[in-house]
PDB file of C-alpha atoms in Angstrom:
ATOM      1  CA  UNK A 535     136.299  14.904  34.144  1.00  0.00           C
ATOM      2  CA  UNK A 536     135.749  13.531  30.657  1.00  0.00           C
ATOM      3  CA  UNK A 537     135.561  16.851  28.900  1.00  0.00           C
ATOM      4  CA  UNK A 538     137.196  19.018  31.477  1.00  0.00           C
ATOM      5  CA  UNK A 539     136.066  22.436  32.509  1.00  0.00           C
ATOM      6  CA  UNK A 540     131.976  22.631  33.002  1.00  0.00           C
ATOM      7  CA  UNK A 541     129.964  19.921  31.534  1.00  0.00           C
ATOM      8  CA  UNK A 542     126.345  19.071  31.701  1.00  0.00           C
ATOM      9  CA  UNK A 543     124.334  15.708  31.397  1.00  0.00           C
ATOM     10  CA  UNK A 544     120.737  15.148  31.221  1.00  0.00           C
ATOM     11  CA  UNK A 545     120.025  11.492  31.897  1.00  0.00           C
ATOM     12  CA  UNK A 546     116.627  11.870  30.464  1.00  0.00           C
ATOM     13  CA  UNK A 547     117.556  12.890  27.065  1.00  0.00           C
ATOM     14  CA  UNK A 548     117.418  10.440  24.158  1.00  0.00           C
ATOM     15  CA  UNK A 549     121.141  10.962  23.298  1.00  0.00           C
ATOM     16  CA  UNK A 550     122.669  10.419  26.722  1.00  0.00           C
ATOM     17  CA  UNK A 551     125.653  12.791  25.711  1.00  0.00           C
ATOM     18  CA  UNK A 552     127.539  14.910  28.213  1.00  0.00           C
ATOM     19  CA  UNK A 553     127.759  18.584  26.820  1.00  0.00           C
ATOM     20  CA  UNK A 554     130.592  20.953  27.371  1.00  0.00           C
ATOM     21  CA  UNK A 555     129.430  24.240  28.834  1.00  0.00           C
ATOM     22  CA  UNK A 556     131.192  27.820  28.772  1.00  0.00           C
ATOM     23  CA  UNK A 557     131.306  29.693  31.897  1.00  0.00           C
ATOM     24  CA  UNK A 558     129.579  33.134  30.803  1.00  0.00           C
ATOM     25  CA  UNK A 559     130.268  35.261  33.761  1.00  0.00           C
ATOM     26  CA  UNK A 560     133.420  37.253  32.926  1.00  0.00           C
ATOM     27  CA  UNK A 561     133.497  39.172  36.253  1.00  0.00           C
ATOM     28  CA  UNK A 562     133.182  35.885  38.044  1.00  0.00           C
ATOM     29  CA  UNK A 563     135.394  32.575  38.537  1.00  0.00           C
ATOM     30  CA  UNK A 564     135.289  29.359  40.563  1.00  0.00           C
ATOM     31  CA  UNK A 565     138.087  28.171  42.725  1.00  0.00           C
ATOM     32  CA  UNK A 566     138.128  24.498  43.592  1.00  0.00           C
ATOM     33  CA  UNK A 567     139.771  23.696  47.087  1.00  0.00           C
ATOM     34  CA  UNK A 568     140.898  20.024  47.490  1.00  0.00           C
ATOM     35  CA  UNK A 569     140.103  18.873  51.013  1.00  0.00           C
ATOM     36  CA  UNK A 570     141.827  16.015  52.849  1.00  0.00           C
ATOM     37  CA  UNK A 571     138.637  14.195  53.135  1.00  0.00           C
ATOM     38  CA  UNK A 572     137.404  11.247  50.901  1.00  0.00           C
ATOM     39  CA  UNK A 573     134.142   9.469  51.335  1.00  0.00           C
ATOM     40  CA  UNK A 574     133.903   6.390  49.088  1.00  0.00           C
ATOM     41  CA  UNK A 575     131.145   7.411  46.637  1.00  0.00           C
ATOM     42  CA  UNK A 576     129.574   3.944  46.243  1.00  0.00           C
ATOM     43  CA  UNK A 577     129.124   3.862  50.033  1.00  0.00           C
ATOM     44  CA  UNK A 578     127.614   7.431  49.839  1.00  0.00           C
ATOM     45  CA  UNK A 579     125.343   6.551  46.901  1.00  0.00           C
ATOM     46  CA  UNK A 580     123.716   3.573  48.334  1.00  0.00           C
ATOM     47  CA  UNK A 581     122.511   5.468  51.325  1.00  0.00           C
ATOM     48  CA  UNK A 582     120.230   8.184  49.426  1.00  0.00           C
ATOM     49  CA  UNK A 583     119.568   6.941  45.922  1.00  0.00           C
ATOM     50  CA  UNK A 584     116.326   5.269  47.218  1.00  0.00           C
ATOM     51  CA  UNK A 585     114.928   8.782  48.429  1.00  0.00           C
ATOM     52  CA  UNK A 586     113.373   9.372  44.972  1.00  0.00           C
ATOM     53  CA  UNK A 587     111.983  12.732  46.018  1.00  0.00           C
ATOM     54  CA  UNK A 588     115.689  14.115  46.999  1.00  0.00           C
ATOM     55  CA  UNK A 589     117.035  12.430  43.648  1.00  0.00           C
ATOM     56  CA  UNK A 590     114.205  14.344  41.458  1.00  0.00           C
ATOM     57  CA  UNK A 591     114.943  17.553  43.486  1.00  0.00           C
ATOM     58  CA  UNK A 592     118.593  17.407  42.981  1.00  0.00           C
ATOM     59  CA  UNK A 593     118.092  16.687  39.127  1.00  0.00           C
ATOM     60  CA  UNK A 594     115.916  19.491  38.804  1.00  0.00           C
ATOM     61  CA  UNK A 595     118.353  22.015  40.432  1.00  0.00           C
ATOM     62  CA  UNK A 596     121.050  20.692  38.335  1.00  0.00           C
ATOM     63  CA  UNK A 597     118.900  21.405  35.163  1.00  0.00           C
ATOM     64  CA  UNK A 598     118.059  24.731  36.573  1.00  0.00           C
ATOM     65  CA  UNK A 599     121.696  25.490  36.856  1.00  0.00           C
ATOM     66  CA  UNK A 600     122.502  24.107  33.434  1.00  0.00           C
ATOM     67  CA  UNK A 601     119.920  26.227  31.890  1.00  0.00           C
ATOM     68  CA  UNK A 602     121.258  29.547  33.688  1.00  0.00           C
ATOM     69  CA  UNK A 603     124.638  28.829  32.448  1.00  0.00           C
ATOM     70  CA  UNK A 604     123.445  28.452  28.954  1.00  0.00           C
ATOM     71  CA  UNK A 605     121.364  31.612  29.430  1.00  0.00           C
ATOM     72  CA  UNK A 606     124.197  33.586  31.046  1.00  0.00           C
ATOM     73  CA  UNK A 607     121.737  34.219  33.960  1.00  0.00           C
ATOM     74  CA  UNK A 608     123.782  34.863  37.096  1.00  0.00           C
ATOM     75  CA  UNK A 609     120.972  34.979  39.684  1.00  0.00           C
ATOM     76  CA  UNK A 610     119.518  31.809  38.444  1.00  0.00           C
ATOM     77  CA  UNK A 611     122.802  29.913  38.441  1.00  0.00           C
ATOM     78  CA  UNK A 612     123.671  31.278  41.763  1.00  0.00           C
ATOM     79  CA  UNK A 613     120.320  30.477  43.383  1.00  0.00           C
ATOM     80  CA  UNK A 614     120.474  26.809  42.063  1.00  0.00           C
ATOM     81  CA  UNK A 615     123.785  26.323  43.614  1.00  0.00           C
ATOM     82  CA  UNK A 616     122.484  27.450  46.949  1.00  0.00           C
ATOM     83  CA  UNK A 617     119.385  25.286  46.849  1.00  0.00           C
ATOM     84  CA  UNK A 618     121.327  22.192  45.767  1.00  0.00           C
ATOM     85  CA  UNK A 619     123.890  22.697  48.696  1.00  0.00           C
ATOM     86  CA  UNK A 620     120.818  23.359  51.184  1.00  0.00           C
ATOM     87  CA  UNK A 621     119.012  20.319  49.935  1.00  0.00           C
ATOM     88  CA  UNK A 622     122.118  18.111  50.503  1.00  0.00           C
ATOM     89  CA  UNK A 623     122.523  19.510  54.028  1.00  0.00           C
ATOM     90  CA  UNK A 624     118.949  19.192  54.987  1.00  0.00           C
ATOM     91  CA  UNK A 625     118.945  15.515  53.809  1.00  0.00           C
ATOM     92  CA  UNK A 626     121.990  14.928  56.109  1.00  0.00           C
ATOM     93  CA  UNK A 627     124.239  14.472  53.049  1.00  0.00           C
ATOM     94  CA  UNK A 628     126.975  17.004  54.005  1.00  0.00           C
ATOM     95  CA  UNK A 629     130.090  16.001  55.796  1.00  0.00           C
ATOM     96  CA  UNK A 630     130.449  17.934  59.009  1.00  0.00           C
ATOM     97  CA  UNK A 631     133.878  19.452  57.981  1.00  0.00           C
ATOM     98  CA  UNK A 632     132.269  20.664  54.809  1.00  0.00           C
ATOM     99  CA  UNK A 633     129.760  22.686  56.654  1.00  0.00           C
ATOM    100  CA  UNK A 634     132.074  24.386  58.888  1.00  0.00           C
ATOM    101  CA  UNK A 635     134.237  25.062  55.728  1.00  0.00           C
ATOM    102  CA  UNK A 636     131.155  26.392  53.693  1.00  0.00           C
ATOM    103  CA  UNK A 637     130.364  28.664  56.746  1.00  0.00           C
ATOM    104  CA  UNK A 638     133.748  30.102  57.014  1.00  0.00           C
ATOM    105  CA  UNK A 639     134.043  30.564  53.315  1.00  0.00           C
ATOM    106  CA  UNK A 640     130.881  32.196  52.970  1.00  0.00           C
ATOM    107  CA  UNK A 641     131.831  35.123  55.246  1.00  0.00           C
ATOM    108  CA  UNK A 642     134.940  36.123  53.332  1.00  0.00           C
ATOM    109  CA  UNK A 643     134.422  39.379  51.101  1.00  0.00           C
ATOM    110  CA  UNK A 644     134.398  38.525  47.487  1.00  0.00           C
ATOM    111  CA  UNK A 645     132.972  35.098  47.999  1.00  0.00           C
ATOM    112  CA  UNK A 646     129.680  34.813  46.081  1.00  0.00           C
ATOM    113  CA  UNK A 647     128.833  31.192  47.047  1.00  0.00           C
ATOM    114  CA  UNK A 648     130.398  27.820  48.047  1.00  0.00           C
ATOM    115  CA  UNK A 649     129.314  24.203  47.805  1.00  0.00           C
ATOM    116  CA  UNK A 650     130.915  20.822  48.610  1.00  0.00           C
ATOM    117  CA  UNK A 651     131.670  18.613  45.840  1.00  0.00           C
ATOM    118  CA  UNK A 652     131.937  14.916  45.582  1.00  0.00           C
ATOM    119  CA  UNK A 653     130.387  12.369  48.046  1.00  0.00           C
ATOM    120  CA  UNK A 654     129.038  14.194  51.113  1.00  0.00           C
ATOM    121  CA  UNK A 655     130.613  17.302  49.413  1.00  0.00           C
ATOM    122  CA  UNK A 656     133.639  16.318  51.126  1.00  0.00           C
ATOM    123  CA  UNK A 657     136.312  16.049  48.286  1.00  0.00           C
ATOM    124  CA  UNK A 658     136.451  19.506  46.970  1.00  0.00           C
ATOM    125  CA  UNK A 659     134.920  23.017  47.776  1.00  0.00           C
ATOM    126  CA  UNK A 660     133.766  24.790  44.694  1.00  0.00           C
ATOM    127  CA  UNK A 661     133.872  28.645  45.798  1.00  0.00           C
ATOM    128  CA  UNK A 662     132.420  31.200  43.338  1.00  0.00           C
ATOM    129  CA  UNK A 663     134.121  34.603  43.566  1.00  0.00           C
ATOM    130  CA  UNK A 664     134.285  38.011  42.246  1.00  0.00           C
ATOM    131  CA  UNK A 665     137.302  37.800  39.885  1.00  0.00           C
ATOM    132  CA  UNK A 666     138.667  40.962  41.092  1.00  0.00           C
ATOM    133  CA  UNK A 667     138.885  39.794  44.723  1.00  0.00           C
ATOM    134  CA  UNK A 668     140.736  36.555  43.734  1.00  0.00           C
ATOM    135  CA  UNK A 669     144.088  37.588  45.544  1.00  0.00           C
ATOM    136  CA  UNK A 670     142.043  38.618  48.790  1.00  0.00           C
ATOM    137  CA  UNK A 671     140.033  35.377  48.858  1.00  0.00           C
ATOM    138  CA  UNK A 672     142.920  33.143  48.406  1.00  0.00           C
ATOM    139  CA  UNK A 673     144.972  35.087  50.985  1.00  0.00           C
ATOM    140  CA  UNK A 674     141.963  34.842  53.499  1.00  0.00           C
ATOM    141  CA  UNK A 675     141.762  31.219  53.073  1.00  0.00           C
ATOM    142  CA  UNK A 676     145.525  30.615  53.406  1.00  0.00           C
ATOM    143  CA  UNK A 677     145.305  29.251  56.808  1.00  0.00           C
ATOM    144  CA  UNK A 678     143.166  26.400  55.743  1.00  0.00           C
ATOM    145  CA  UNK A 679     146.263  24.743  53.925  1.00  0.00           C
ATOM    146  CA  UNK A 680     144.435  23.876  50.556  1.00  0.00           C
ATOM    147  CA  UNK A 681     145.544  23.520  47.048  1.00  0.00           C
ATOM    148  CA  UNK A 682     143.252  25.553  44.899  1.00  0.00           C
ATOM    149  CA  UNK A 683     142.357  25.121  41.212  1.00  0.00           C
ATOM    150  CA  UNK A 684     140.913  27.811  38.885  1.00  0.00           C
ATOM    151  CA  UNK A 685     138.226  26.919  36.556  1.00  0.00           C
ATOM    152  CA  UNK A 686     139.871  28.336  33.469  1.00  0.00           C
ATOM    153  CA  UNK A 687     141.907  25.171  32.633  1.00  0.00           C
ATOM    154  CA  UNK A 688     140.308  22.405  30.668  1.00  0.00           C
ATOM    155  CA  UNK A 689     141.272  19.673  33.090  1.00  0.00           C
ATOM    156  CA  UNK A 690     142.051  21.072  36.624  1.00  0.00           C
ATOM    157  CA  UNK A 691     143.447  24.684  35.986  1.00  0.00           C
ATOM    158  CA  UNK A 692     146.499  26.080  37.329  1.00  0.00           C
ATOM    159  CA  UNK A 693     147.184  24.897  40.767  1.00  0.00           C
ATOM    160  CA  UNK A 694     147.484  27.633  43.531  1.00  0.00           C
ATOM    161  CA  UNK A 695     149.256  26.663  46.686  1.00  0.00           C
ATOM    162  CA  UNK A 696     147.283  27.869  49.549  1.00  0.00           C
ATOM    163  CA  UNK A 697     149.760  27.231  52.329  1.00  0.00           C
TER     164      UNK A 697
END
């Protein structure tokens, strides 16, 4: 949020800086769908930070995704996103409604992947799409009554009312 758009942070680096990243996939885009759920992050974090194996797994997958973005490697980025989402769900760290939304979104033509963001993946759903299918995807999700934001804008992107 500090830099807007995409950013990466390696907590093990000596600089501790947040790095702005570019979206390198011209034929793909990300839509962010705000849900009506909010899980207090501090409550969520205290329940799973003690699981060092999970924390290390998620850190490694985050680093894998960042490296794939830097190298414009679509398959690596998509795989890291799927594995990250799967690791959270397997650990019981996915809101029940998020799981249902992800399943529904994943069945829509033009959707390449989706994962929940925020505590328990409940705040926002990030949906990676084929750019040329954007109108169809938004239309397919219109019954869910979301407000969607595109990745393009440095802050939150132009809002698309999906009502």
